[in-house]
Short mmCIF file of C-alpha atoms in Angstrom, two decimals:
data_model
loop_
_atom_site.label_atom_id
_atom_site.label_comp_id
_atom_site.label_asym_id
_atom_site.label_seq_id
_atom_site.Cartn_x
_atom_site.Cartn_y
_atom_site.Cartn_z
CA UNK A 1 44.36 68.97 78.25
CA UNK A 2 40.85 69.73 77.09
CA UNK A 3 39.96 71.46 73.83
CA UNK A 4 36.92 73.69 74.34
CA UNK A 5 35.28 74.92 71.15
CA UNK A 6 34.18 78.52 71.35
CA UNK A 7 30.41 79.02 71.46
CA UNK A 8 28.99 79.15 67.97
CA UNK A 9 32.22 78.11 66.24
CA UNK A 10 33.01 75.03 64.17
CA UNK A 11 36.36 73.37 63.79
CA UNK A 12 37.60 72.88 60.22
CA UNK A 13 39.00 69.38 59.93
CA UNK A 14 40.81 70.30 56.72
CA UNK A 15 43.31 72.41 58.68
CA UNK A 16 45.98 69.77 58.82
CA UNK A 17 48.96 71.99 59.68
CA UNK A 18 49.43 73.24 63.23
CA UNK A 19 51.76 76.16 63.97
CA UNK A 20 52.61 76.90 67.58
CA UNK A 21 55.29 78.71 69.57
CA UNK A 22 57.74 77.28 72.04
CA UNK A 23 58.59 79.52 74.99
CA UNK A 24 62.02 80.94 74.35
CA UNK A 25 64.28 83.93 74.81
CA UNK A 26 62.65 87.17 73.70
CA UNK A 27 59.24 85.46 73.27
CA UNK A 28 60.05 85.28 69.56
CA UNK A 29 57.88 82.24 68.80
CA UNK A 30 54.88 83.87 70.44
CA UNK A 31 55.45 87.16 68.60
CA UNK A 32 55.71 85.29 65.30
CA UNK A 33 52.40 83.50 65.93
CA UNK A 34 50.82 86.86 66.85
CA UNK A 35 51.95 88.15 63.46
CA UNK A 36 50.60 85.10 61.62
CA UNK A 37 47.21 85.25 63.38
CA UNK A 38 46.89 88.95 62.75
CA UNK A 39 47.98 88.80 59.11
CA UNK A 40 46.04 85.73 58.02
CA UNK A 41 42.86 86.96 59.67
CA UNK A 42 42.69 83.60 61.44
CA UNK A 43 39.60 83.23 63.57
CA UNK A 44 39.63 81.95 67.12
CA UNK A 45 37.76 78.65 67.28
CA UNK A 46 38.54 77.48 70.80
CA UNK A 47 40.78 77.15 73.81
CA UNK A 48 43.09 74.54 75.22
CA UNK A 49 42.68 74.09 78.97
CA UNK A 50 45.75 72.54 80.57
CA UNK A 51 46.42 72.38 84.33
CA UNK A 52 50.16 72.80 83.72
CA UNK A 53 49.76 76.25 82.18
CA UNK A 54 49.88 79.27 84.50
CA UNK A 55 46.79 81.46 84.30
CA UNK A 56 46.48 84.80 82.56
CA UNK A 57 43.73 86.83 80.88
CA UNK A 58 43.73 89.97 78.82
CA UNK A 59 41.84 92.02 76.26
CA UNK A 60 41.82 91.07 72.59
CA UNK A 61 45.36 91.25 71.20
CA UNK A 62 44.59 91.70 67.51
CA UNK A 63 41.70 94.05 66.82
CA UNK A 64 42.20 97.69 65.84
CA UNK A 65 40.37 98.68 69.01
CA UNK A 66 40.43 96.96 72.43
CA UNK A 67 36.95 95.55 72.00
CA UNK A 68 36.82 93.52 75.18
CA UNK A 69 37.09 90.03 73.66
CA UNK A 70 38.75 88.05 76.40
CA UNK A 71 42.12 86.40 75.66
CA UNK A 72 43.04 83.18 77.48
CA UNK A 73 46.43 81.46 78.03
CA UNK A 74 46.27 79.00 75.15
CA UNK A 75 44.03 79.74 72.21
CA UNK A 76 43.39 77.96 68.93
CA UNK A 77 42.88 79.90 65.71
CA UNK A 78 42.06 78.64 62.24
CA UNK A 79 42.62 80.08 58.81
CA UNK A 80 40.60 78.09 56.28
CA UNK A 81 42.16 79.98 53.35
CA UNK A 82 45.57 78.50 54.17
CA UNK A 83 44.27 75.29 55.86
CA UNK A 84 46.27 76.03 58.98
CA UNK A 85 45.60 75.94 62.71
CA UNK A 86 47.56 78.32 64.89
CA UNK A 87 47.89 77.91 68.65
CA UNK A 88 48.99 80.93 70.66
CA UNK A 89 50.43 80.52 74.14
CA UNK A 90 50.37 83.60 76.35
CA UNK A 91 51.62 82.33 79.69
CA UNK A 92 54.42 80.08 80.91
CA UNK A 93 54.20 76.43 81.81
CA UNK A 94 54.51 75.71 85.54
CA UNK A 95 58.11 74.97 86.49
CA UNK A 96 59.00 71.34 86.03
CA UNK A 97 55.88 70.52 83.99
CA UNK A 98 57.09 71.18 80.44
CA UNK A 99 57.37 67.49 79.58
CA UNK A 100 53.81 66.83 80.73
CA UNK A 101 52.57 69.86 78.83
CA UNK A 102 54.33 68.75 75.65
CA UNK A 103 52.79 65.31 75.94
CA UNK A 104 49.32 66.82 76.38
CA UNK A 105 49.56 69.09 73.38
CA UNK A 106 50.95 66.30 71.22
CA UNK A 107 47.95 64.18 72.20
CA UNK A 108 45.64 67.03 71.19
CA UNK A 109 47.33 67.41 67.81
CA UNK A 110 47.23 63.70 67.09
CA UNK A 111 43.59 63.28 68.15
CA UNK A 112 42.47 66.26 66.06
CA UNK A 113 44.00 64.86 62.89
CA UNK A 114 46.95 67.22 62.45
CA UNK A 115 49.53 66.00 59.96
CA UNK A 116 52.32 68.58 60.08
CA UNK A 117 53.43 70.50 63.15
CA UNK A 118 55.59 73.64 62.90
CA UNK A 119 57.12 74.91 66.16
CA UNK A 120 58.63 78.39 66.23
CA UNK A 121 61.37 79.16 68.74
CA UNK A 122 64.41 81.31 69.37
CA UNK A 123 67.83 80.39 70.75
CA UNK A 124 70.17 82.42 72.90
CA UNK A 125 72.68 84.29 70.72
CA UNK A 126 75.34 83.72 73.36
CA UNK A 127 75.24 80.01 72.53
CA UNK A 128 76.06 80.55 68.85
CA UNK A 129 79.63 79.40 68.26
CA UNK A 130 80.03 79.81 64.51
CA UNK A 131 78.90 83.30 63.62
CA UNK A 132 78.47 83.77 59.88
CA UNK A 133 76.73 87.04 59.07
CA UNK A 134 77.55 86.93 55.36
CA UNK A 135 74.12 85.55 54.50
CA UNK A 136 72.21 87.83 56.81
CA UNK A 137 69.95 86.61 59.65
CA UNK A 138 69.75 82.83 59.46
CA UNK A 139 66.80 80.56 60.12
CA UNK A 140 67.71 77.12 61.42
CA UNK A 141 65.55 74.05 61.44
CA UNK A 142 65.15 70.66 63.04
CA UNK A 143 62.98 68.03 61.37
CA UNK A 144 62.06 64.41 62.00
CA UNK A 145 62.12 63.67 58.24
CA UNK A 146 65.52 62.01 58.68
CA UNK A 147 67.21 60.67 61.78
CA UNK A 148 69.88 63.40 61.78
CA UNK A 149 67.25 66.14 61.75
CA UNK A 150 67.67 66.92 58.03
CA UNK A 151 64.84 67.74 55.63
CA UNK A 152 65.28 68.27 51.87
CA UNK A 153 62.52 70.86 51.60
CA UNK A 154 64.03 72.99 54.38
CA UNK A 155 67.46 72.70 52.73
CA UNK A 156 66.03 73.94 49.40
CA UNK A 157 64.45 76.88 51.23
CA UNK A 158 67.87 77.87 52.51
CA UNK A 159 67.31 77.06 56.18
CA UNK A 160 70.34 75.87 58.11
CA UNK A 161 70.14 72.46 59.80
CA UNK A 162 70.64 72.62 63.57
CA UNK A 163 73.96 70.81 63.74
CA UNK A 164 73.80 70.67 67.54
CA UNK A 165 71.02 68.08 67.30
CA UNK A 166 72.32 64.65 68.18
CA UNK A 167 69.63 61.97 68.46
CA UNK A 168 72.13 59.80 70.38
CA UNK A 169 73.01 62.54 72.86
CA UNK A 170 71.93 61.57 76.39
CA UNK A 171 69.46 64.43 76.87
CA UNK A 172 67.85 63.94 73.46
CA UNK A 173 67.65 60.20 74.16
CA UNK A 174 66.10 60.94 77.53
CA UNK A 175 63.39 63.07 75.90
CA UNK A 176 62.68 60.34 73.33
CA UNK A 177 62.41 57.71 76.06
CA UNK A 178 59.98 59.83 78.07
CA UNK A 179 57.53 60.27 75.22
CA UNK A 180 57.76 56.90 73.51
CA UNK A 181 55.43 54.65 75.49
CA UNK A 182 57.00 51.48 74.18
CA UNK A 183 60.51 52.55 75.04
CA UNK A 184 62.38 49.66 76.63
CA UNK A 185 65.28 51.72 77.88
CA UNK A 186 64.67 53.53 81.17
CA UNK A 187 66.84 56.58 81.32
CA UNK A 188 67.43 58.83 84.32
CA UNK A 189 66.74 62.54 84.23
CA UNK A 190 70.10 64.30 83.95
CA UNK A 191 70.83 66.27 87.12
CA UNK A 192 71.58 69.98 86.90
CA UNK A 193 75.23 69.41 87.88
CA UNK A 194 75.74 66.98 85.01
CA UNK A 195 74.46 69.29 82.28
CA UNK A 196 76.99 70.66 79.81
CA UNK A 197 76.85 73.29 77.08
CA UNK A 198 75.65 70.83 74.46
CA UNK A 199 72.68 70.02 76.71
CA UNK A 200 71.36 73.56 76.27
CA UNK A 201 69.38 72.66 73.13
CA UNK A 202 67.51 69.59 74.42
CA UNK A 203 66.77 71.48 77.67
CA UNK A 204 64.61 74.03 75.84
CA UNK A 205 60.82 73.79 75.42
CA UNK A 206 61.08 73.38 71.63
CA UNK A 207 63.00 70.14 72.19
CA UNK A 208 60.27 68.73 74.43
CA UNK A 209 57.65 69.61 71.83
CA UNK A 210 59.79 68.15 69.03
CA UNK A 211 60.26 64.87 70.89
CA UNK A 212 56.60 64.65 71.94
CA UNK A 213 55.22 65.20 68.44
CA UNK A 214 57.84 62.88 66.94
CA UNK A 215 56.75 60.13 69.31
CA UNK A 216 53.17 60.51 68.07
CA UNK A 217 54.36 59.90 64.51
CA UNK A 218 53.51 63.42 63.30
CA UNK A 219 55.63 65.26 60.75
CA UNK A 220 57.51 67.83 62.75
CA UNK A 221 59.56 70.91 61.84
CA UNK A 222 61.08 73.34 64.32
CA UNK A 223 62.10 76.72 62.93
CA UNK A 224 64.68 78.53 65.03
CA UNK A 225 66.64 81.75 65.07
CA UNK A 226 69.26 83.14 67.40
CA UNK A 227 68.59 86.36 69.25
CA UNK A 228 69.27 88.36 72.41
CA UNK A 229 66.74 89.95 74.75
CA UNK A 230 65.58 93.30 73.44
CA UNK A 231 63.37 94.43 70.59
CA UNK A 232 62.65 91.05 69.05
CA UNK A 233 60.15 92.17 66.43
CA UNK A 234 62.67 91.60 63.59
CA UNK A 235 63.14 87.99 64.73
CA UNK A 236 59.36 87.55 64.89
CA UNK A 237 59.13 88.62 61.25
CA UNK A 238 62.01 86.30 60.36
CA UNK A 239 60.27 83.25 61.82
CA UNK A 240 56.81 84.21 60.54
CA UNK A 241 58.20 84.61 57.02
CA UNK A 242 60.10 81.34 57.31
CA UNK A 243 57.03 79.40 58.41
CA UNK A 244 55.02 80.94 55.55
CA UNK A 245 57.70 79.84 53.07
CA UNK A 246 57.69 76.37 54.57
CA UNK A 247 53.93 76.16 54.01
CA UNK A 248 54.31 77.50 50.47
CA UNK A 249 52.59 80.76 51.28
CA UNK A 250 53.27 84.45 50.79
CA UNK A 251 51.50 87.37 52.48
CA UNK A 252 49.51 88.09 49.30
CA UNK A 253 47.70 84.80 49.93
CA UNK A 254 46.72 86.00 53.41
CA UNK A 255 43.49 87.73 54.17
CA UNK A 256 44.20 91.41 54.80
CA UNK A 257 44.92 94.77 53.23
CA UNK A 258 47.12 94.43 50.16
CA UNK A 259 48.45 91.09 51.35
CA UNK A 260 50.86 92.66 53.83
CA UNK A 261 51.90 91.66 57.32
CA UNK A 262 49.48 93.14 59.87
CA UNK A 263 51.00 94.33 63.15
CA UNK A 264 48.83 93.14 66.09
CA UNK A 265 47.22 95.94 68.06
CA UNK A 266 48.72 94.68 71.34
CA UNK A 267 52.27 95.34 70.06
CA UNK A 268 51.70 99.07 70.48
CA UNK A 269 52.30 98.77 74.22
CA UNK A 270 54.80 95.90 74.15
CA UNK A 271 57.56 97.86 75.84
CA UNK A 272 55.40 99.70 78.34
CA UNK A 273 54.29 103.31 78.51
CA UNK A 274 56.40 106.04 76.91
CA UNK A 275 58.70 107.94 79.31
CA UNK A 276 57.20 110.70 81.44
CA UNK A 277 58.31 113.84 79.56
CA UNK A 278 57.07 116.16 82.33
CA UNK A 279 60.33 115.63 84.18
CA UNK A 280 62.26 117.52 81.50
CA UNK B 1 63.12 101.91 95.70
CA UNK B 2 63.51 98.42 94.28
CA UNK B 3 67.02 97.25 93.52
CA UNK B 4 67.33 97.22 89.72
CA UNK B 5 69.85 94.39 89.94
CA UNK B 6 67.77 92.00 92.00
CA UNK B 7 64.17 92.97 91.28
CA UNK B 8 62.03 90.55 89.30
CA UNK B 9 62.49 90.82 85.55
CA UNK B 10 59.66 92.24 83.45
CA UNK B 11 57.08 89.54 82.87
CA UNK B 12 58.05 88.83 79.26
CA UNK B 13 61.52 87.74 80.31
CA UNK B 14 62.23 84.24 81.55
CA UNK B 15 64.57 82.84 84.12
CA UNK B 16 66.71 80.00 82.79
CA UNK B 17 64.89 77.46 84.94
CA UNK B 18 61.53 78.53 83.51
CA UNK B 19 62.71 77.25 80.13
CA UNK B 20 64.40 74.08 81.31
CA UNK B 21 62.77 70.74 80.49
CA UNK B 22 64.95 68.98 83.05
CA UNK B 23 63.82 70.88 86.13
CA UNK B 24 62.07 68.16 88.16
CA UNK B 25 58.35 68.50 88.78
CA UNK B 26 57.42 70.01 92.16
CA UNK B 27 56.58 67.75 95.07
CA UNK B 28 52.98 66.74 95.02
CA UNK B 29 50.75 68.54 97.56
CA UNK B 30 47.26 67.33 98.59
CA UNK B 31 44.50 69.05 96.65
CA UNK B 32 42.48 71.89 98.19
CA UNK B 33 38.90 71.14 99.19
CA UNK B 34 35.78 72.89 100.48
CA UNK B 35 34.50 72.18 103.97
CA UNK B 36 30.86 73.10 104.41
CA UNK B 37 29.24 74.11 107.73
CA UNK B 38 26.61 72.03 109.49
CA UNK B 39 23.99 71.42 108.28
CA UNK B 40 25.66 70.81 104.94
CA UNK B 41 23.77 72.62 102.18
CA UNK B 42 22.36 70.73 99.25
CA UNK B 43 25.06 70.49 96.58
CA UNK B 44 25.79 71.75 94.10
CA UNK B 45 24.98 75.26 95.18
CA UNK B 46 23.47 77.24 92.30
CA UNK B 47 23.70 80.92 93.20
CA UNK B 48 22.39 83.50 90.78
CA UNK B 49 25.48 85.56 91.65
CA UNK B 50 28.91 84.57 92.98
CA UNK B 51 31.11 87.42 94.21
CA UNK B 52 34.78 86.57 94.72
CA UNK B 53 36.84 89.13 96.64
CA UNK B 54 40.60 88.88 96.16
CA UNK B 55 42.02 92.43 96.42
CA UNK B 56 42.64 94.11 99.78
CA UNK B 57 39.94 96.77 99.26
CA UNK B 58 37.34 94.17 98.28
CA UNK B 59 38.26 91.99 101.27
CA UNK B 60 37.82 94.99 103.53
CA UNK B 61 34.38 95.64 102.07
CA UNK B 62 33.42 91.95 102.32
CA UNK B 63 34.56 91.71 105.91
CA UNK B 64 32.48 94.71 106.94
CA UNK B 65 29.27 93.61 105.25
CA UNK B 66 26.72 92.73 107.93
CA UNK B 67 24.18 89.90 107.73
CA UNK B 68 26.27 87.31 105.99
CA UNK B 69 26.08 83.63 106.85
CA UNK B 70 29.18 81.47 106.82
CA UNK B 71 28.50 78.44 104.61
CA UNK B 72 31.94 76.93 104.43
CA UNK B 73 35.64 77.35 103.84
CA UNK B 74 38.02 76.41 101.09
CA UNK B 75 41.00 74.69 102.71
CA UNK B 76 44.46 74.68 101.14
CA UNK B 77 46.59 72.05 102.89
CA UNK B 78 49.80 74.02 102.37
CA UNK B 79 48.47 77.09 104.22
CA UNK B 80 48.74 76.73 108.02
CA UNK B 81 45.91 77.84 110.29
CA UNK B 82 48.27 79.21 112.92
CA UNK B 83 47.42 82.81 113.73
CA UNK B 84 43.80 82.49 112.59
CA UNK B 85 41.08 83.51 115.01
CA UNK B 86 37.83 81.72 115.91
CA UNK B 87 35.70 84.57 114.57
CA UNK B 88 36.53 85.55 110.97
CA UNK B 89 39.07 88.34 110.89
CA UNK B 90 40.74 90.32 108.10
CA UNK B 91 44.13 89.07 109.29
CA UNK B 92 43.17 85.38 108.95
CA UNK B 93 44.64 83.27 106.19
CA UNK B 94 41.33 81.82 105.13
CA UNK B 95 38.97 81.48 102.21
CA UNK B 96 35.44 81.68 103.58
CA UNK B 97 32.25 81.24 101.62
CA UNK B 98 29.25 83.28 102.75
CA UNK B 99 25.64 83.60 101.79
CA UNK B 100 24.43 87.17 101.38
CA UNK B 101 20.88 86.21 100.60
CA UNK B 102 17.74 86.91 102.56
CA UNK B 103 16.01 83.94 104.18
CA UNK B 104 13.39 83.64 101.46
CA UNK B 105 15.98 83.40 98.70
CA UNK B 106 18.57 81.23 100.34
CA UNK B 107 22.07 81.02 98.90
CA UNK B 108 21.19 82.91 95.73
CA UNK B 109 24.08 85.37 96.32
CA UNK B 110 27.34 83.91 97.53
CA UNK B 111 30.46 85.77 98.58
CA UNK B 112 33.92 84.24 98.71
CA UNK B 113 36.63 86.13 100.60
CA UNK B 114 40.01 84.89 99.44
CA UNK B 115 42.28 85.92 102.29
CA UNK B 116 44.86 83.21 101.79
CA UNK B 117 47.75 83.14 99.33
CA UNK B 118 47.00 81.12 96.21
CA UNK B 119 50.05 80.56 94.04
CA UNK B 120 49.64 80.65 90.26
CA UNK B 121 50.43 76.93 90.17
CA UNK B 122 47.50 76.13 92.50
CA UNK B 123 45.06 78.58 90.94
CA UNK B 124 43.65 76.06 88.50
CA UNK B 125 42.61 73.68 91.29
CA UNK B 126 41.08 76.47 93.39
CA UNK B 127 39.14 77.95 90.51
CA UNK B 128 37.74 74.51 89.60
CA UNK B 129 36.51 74.15 93.20
CA UNK B 130 34.85 77.55 93.28
CA UNK B 131 33.26 77.38 89.83
CA UNK B 132 31.79 74.33 88.24
CA UNK B 133 31.88 71.62 90.90
CA UNK B 134 30.13 72.22 94.25
CA UNK B 135 29.25 75.75 93.18
CA UNK B 136 27.63 76.35 89.80
CA UNK B 137 26.85 80.06 89.54
CA UNK B 138 24.79 81.82 86.92
CA UNK B 139 26.94 84.95 87.08
CA UNK B 140 30.31 85.70 88.62
CA UNK B 141 31.98 88.93 89.73
CA UNK B 142 35.66 88.78 90.62
CA UNK B 143 37.29 91.72 92.39
CA UNK B 144 41.07 92.11 92.15
CA UNK B 145 43.70 94.84 91.89
CA UNK B 146 45.62 95.93 88.81
CA UNK B 147 49.05 94.32 89.01
CA UNK B 148 51.60 97.03 88.28
CA UNK B 149 54.16 94.43 87.12
CA UNK B 150 51.82 93.38 84.29
CA UNK B 151 50.42 96.77 83.36
CA UNK B 152 51.84 98.40 80.22
CA UNK B 153 50.75 101.90 81.09
CA UNK B 154 51.32 104.39 83.89
CA UNK B 155 49.67 104.03 87.27
CA UNK B 156 49.50 107.04 89.56
CA UNK B 157 49.38 106.21 93.29
CA UNK B 158 46.80 108.92 93.96
CA UNK B 159 44.39 108.24 91.13
CA UNK B 160 41.60 105.67 91.50
CA UNK B 161 41.19 103.56 88.38
CA UNK B 162 39.06 100.59 87.48
CA UNK B 163 38.54 98.48 84.39
CA UNK B 164 36.93 95.20 83.52
CA UNK B 165 37.38 92.03 81.55
CA UNK B 166 34.40 89.83 80.87
CA UNK B 167 33.54 86.54 79.31
CA UNK B 168 31.93 86.28 75.88
CA UNK B 169 28.63 85.27 77.51
CA UNK B 170 28.60 88.44 79.61
CA UNK B 171 29.72 90.60 76.70
CA UNK B 172 26.86 89.61 74.45
CA UNK B 173 24.20 89.90 77.17
CA UNK B 174 21.74 92.73 76.73
CA UNK B 175 22.43 94.17 80.17
CA UNK B 176 25.80 94.16 81.92
CA UNK B 177 26.47 93.87 85.63
CA UNK B 178 29.34 96.34 85.51
CA UNK B 179 29.63 99.49 83.45
CA UNK B 180 33.38 100.19 83.16
CA UNK B 181 35.92 100.57 80.36
CA UNK B 182 37.71 97.46 79.24
CA UNK B 183 41.19 96.71 80.52
CA UNK B 184 43.60 97.93 77.84
CA UNK B 185 44.96 95.49 75.28
CA UNK B 186 48.63 94.53 75.76
CA UNK B 187 48.39 94.32 79.56
CA UNK B 188 47.48 91.08 81.29
CA UNK B 189 46.14 89.84 84.60
CA UNK B 190 47.59 86.64 86.06
CA UNK B 191 47.04 84.54 89.16
CA UNK B 192 43.83 83.37 90.75
CA UNK B 193 41.53 86.04 89.29
CA UNK B 194 42.73 85.17 85.78
CA UNK B 195 42.15 81.49 86.46
CA UNK B 196 38.62 82.17 87.75
CA UNK B 197 37.64 84.29 84.74
CA UNK B 198 39.14 81.70 82.38
CA UNK B 199 37.04 79.01 84.08
CA UNK B 200 33.93 81.14 83.50
CA UNK B 201 34.83 81.52 79.82
CA UNK B 202 35.45 77.80 79.38
CA UNK B 203 32.15 76.96 81.09
CA UNK B 204 30.27 79.63 79.14
CA UNK B 205 29.29 81.40 82.39
CA UNK B 206 28.63 85.14 82.57
CA UNK B 207 31.72 86.40 84.37
CA UNK B 208 33.25 89.81 85.00
CA UNK B 209 36.64 90.60 86.47
CA UNK B 210 36.84 94.10 87.94
CA UNK B 211 40.41 95.25 88.46
CA UNK B 212 40.96 98.43 90.45
CA UNK B 213 43.83 100.68 91.46
CA UNK B 214 45.45 101.55 93.84
CA UNK B 215 45.90 98.31 95.74
CA UNK B 216 44.69 99.81 99.03
CA UNK B 217 43.27 103.06 100.39
CA UNK B 218 39.95 104.72 101.25
CA UNK B 219 39.12 105.89 97.70
CA UNK B 220 39.23 102.45 96.15
CA UNK B 221 37.38 100.92 99.11
CA UNK B 222 34.55 103.43 98.61
CA UNK B 223 34.55 102.62 94.90
CA UNK B 224 34.22 98.87 95.53
CA UNK B 225 31.48 99.42 98.09
CA UNK B 226 29.53 101.59 95.67
CA UNK B 227 30.04 99.07 92.86
CA UNK B 228 28.69 96.20 94.96
CA UNK B 229 25.73 98.30 96.10
CA UNK B 230 24.88 98.97 92.47
CA UNK B 231 25.08 95.26 91.61
CA UNK B 232 23.19 94.12 94.73
CA UNK B 233 20.93 97.01 95.83
CA UNK B 234 19.87 95.17 99.00
CA UNK B 235 23.48 95.12 100.28
CA UNK B 236 24.08 97.23 103.39
CA UNK B 237 27.39 98.99 102.74
CA UNK B 238 26.96 101.75 105.33
CA UNK B 239 29.38 100.16 107.80
CA UNK B 240 32.04 99.80 105.09
CA UNK B 241 32.85 103.50 105.08
CA UNK B 242 33.48 103.70 108.83
CA UNK B 243 37.09 103.87 110.08
CA UNK B 244 38.48 104.05 106.55
CA UNK B 245 41.54 105.99 107.77
CA UNK B 246 42.94 102.70 109.10
CA UNK B 247 43.31 101.61 105.46
CA UNK B 248 45.17 104.66 104.22
CA UNK B 249 48.49 102.97 105.01
CA UNK B 250 49.91 99.70 103.68
CA UNK B 251 48.73 97.85 106.78
CA UNK B 252 46.87 94.69 105.83
CA UNK B 253 47.98 94.93 102.21
CA UNK B 254 48.09 91.54 100.48
CA UNK B 255 51.31 91.49 98.50
CA UNK B 256 52.87 88.34 97.11
CA UNK B 257 51.69 86.63 100.26
CA UNK B 258 52.66 83.20 98.95
CA UNK B 259 56.19 84.35 99.70
CA UNK B 260 55.35 85.00 103.38
CA UNK B 261 57.43 83.13 105.89
CA UNK B 262 55.67 80.58 108.08
CA UNK B 263 58.01 81.49 110.95
CA UNK B 264 55.90 84.47 111.96
CA UNK B 265 52.15 84.53 112.61
#
C-alpha cells in the first residue's frame, strides 16, 4: 500500500487519530465517514493505493456543486482543528484479500505515527439475539484496552461492549495469529463448512482491521451498530455522533455553518433517480 | 427483462462472501505483460498522447482508423487466443497498441484497443503496464461507456450522452482536451477505466475519462469519431462512418465479457 500525497498538500503529523470505515451491511461505516468529512470540513491530503482494492472513480462527493474533483477508492482527509485523519473507502476489497488489505492499512497507520484508530462498522440486525429497545438505538464497541474487549471510557459514554467477542474463540485466535509476526502457533483457516453463528463477528472486515491494528500495538476502538439493508442514514448519524463523543468532540467544534452536521452532496442521489411520473 | 430475484444487487449491497475474511485468496495467475513488435521500440515510450479505447463504440472507431502501426500487444495469460485472427479484427480478444503518429513524429500518439475482458481484480496490473512503466504518457484519454448499474440517474436508450472525469492535473490546465460536463456526483465508474484514471491521478498525469451512452449504436460512434478528430485534427475518421448500420444492433457489444465461456470461440 502506497500513500501518495496530493500535489501541493502537506500532511499534518499532529493528527494522531485515524477514523476509517469497515465494509459492512448498509455501508454504514462509509456513510458515517462521509458525514464526518463533510461536517468537519476535512481536507483531502492524499490517496492510499492498494492492489487489493477494486477500482472506482467518481466526481467530488462533498461539494455543494459537482465541481469535477476526482474521487478515488481510498482517500485520506485531515482536519487540523480536531487533529484527526479520516480515511474513506469507496470500493470493495477483492474477494479473499481482506486480511492482506487490513495488514497493509495497519502498516500505513503505524508508519505514519497514528496513536488511536477508530473503525466504524455495522452488524446484521438478524444476528442480534438480545433485543433491548428500551434505551433506543445502541452503539456497541470493541476495544483492545483490556483483553476481553472492554474499555472504561466507552463504558462511561454508554456504549455497549460487544459480548460476542471472545479472544480465545478459534476464529479470533486465527486472526490474531495471522497478524502477529512472532506468533508461534500456526492455526488453519477455518473452512466454510466449519463456521458457526458465533463465527459471524470475526468473519467481518471490522474484525480483520481490529486484529491487524492490535497486532501493531495501536490503540484500537471499533464502534458498531446493528441495522438492516435500507435507508441507513440514521445509522450513519448514530456512528458519526458516537465517534465524535469518543474523541471528545461535538459538532459545534467542527468547521461549518452553525456547527451542525453537513449532509454530503453525493447523498442526494444515493437511492437513484426519482420514479418516472410520466407513467401516471 | 431481468429477473428481479436473481439479478445482481445494486452496487452498494454486498454478497456475504464479499464481507468474509475467511474466503481464501484466489489462485495466483501469471501477471500480464506487453509484447512489442520487431524491431522493439526504445523503452519507455513517451507519447504526448495515449488514447485508450475500452467501450464498443470507441473500439469500432479505433479499428476503422487507417494508417496505424501495430507496436505491440498486452497479453493476459488467462485470456485464450483461440478464435483470434492473424490480422487484427474487432472480434479478437486482444489488447493491441498502435502508433497513430506520422513518420516524422514517431510514437507521439499511441492508441490502445482493449478488446479483451479485464476483470476488476486484474485492472490494477493492466493499468500499471499501460501507464507508468513501459509507457509514460504526457496526456491520457480513456474512452468507456456509462455503466447503467452504477449510474444514479435515468438513461434513455435513444439519447446520446457523454460526460467526463479528469485528473487534478488536467483540471487545472489552462486548456482542456475535452469540453464536456462532468460526470454527476453520486454515480461512479468502476473497472479498468477507473483504474487507468486513478493511475493518472496518482502519477500526476493529465488524464481524462470520457464516458458515453448508449453502449453501442451509430450516434455514439459518430460522437466518438468527432471527439477524436477534435483532439487529433490529423486523424482520418472518414472511414469510421461507413457501414454504421451494422452497429445499430447489439452485435459485437462488449458486456461483462469476463463472464464469457471459453467453450465457444
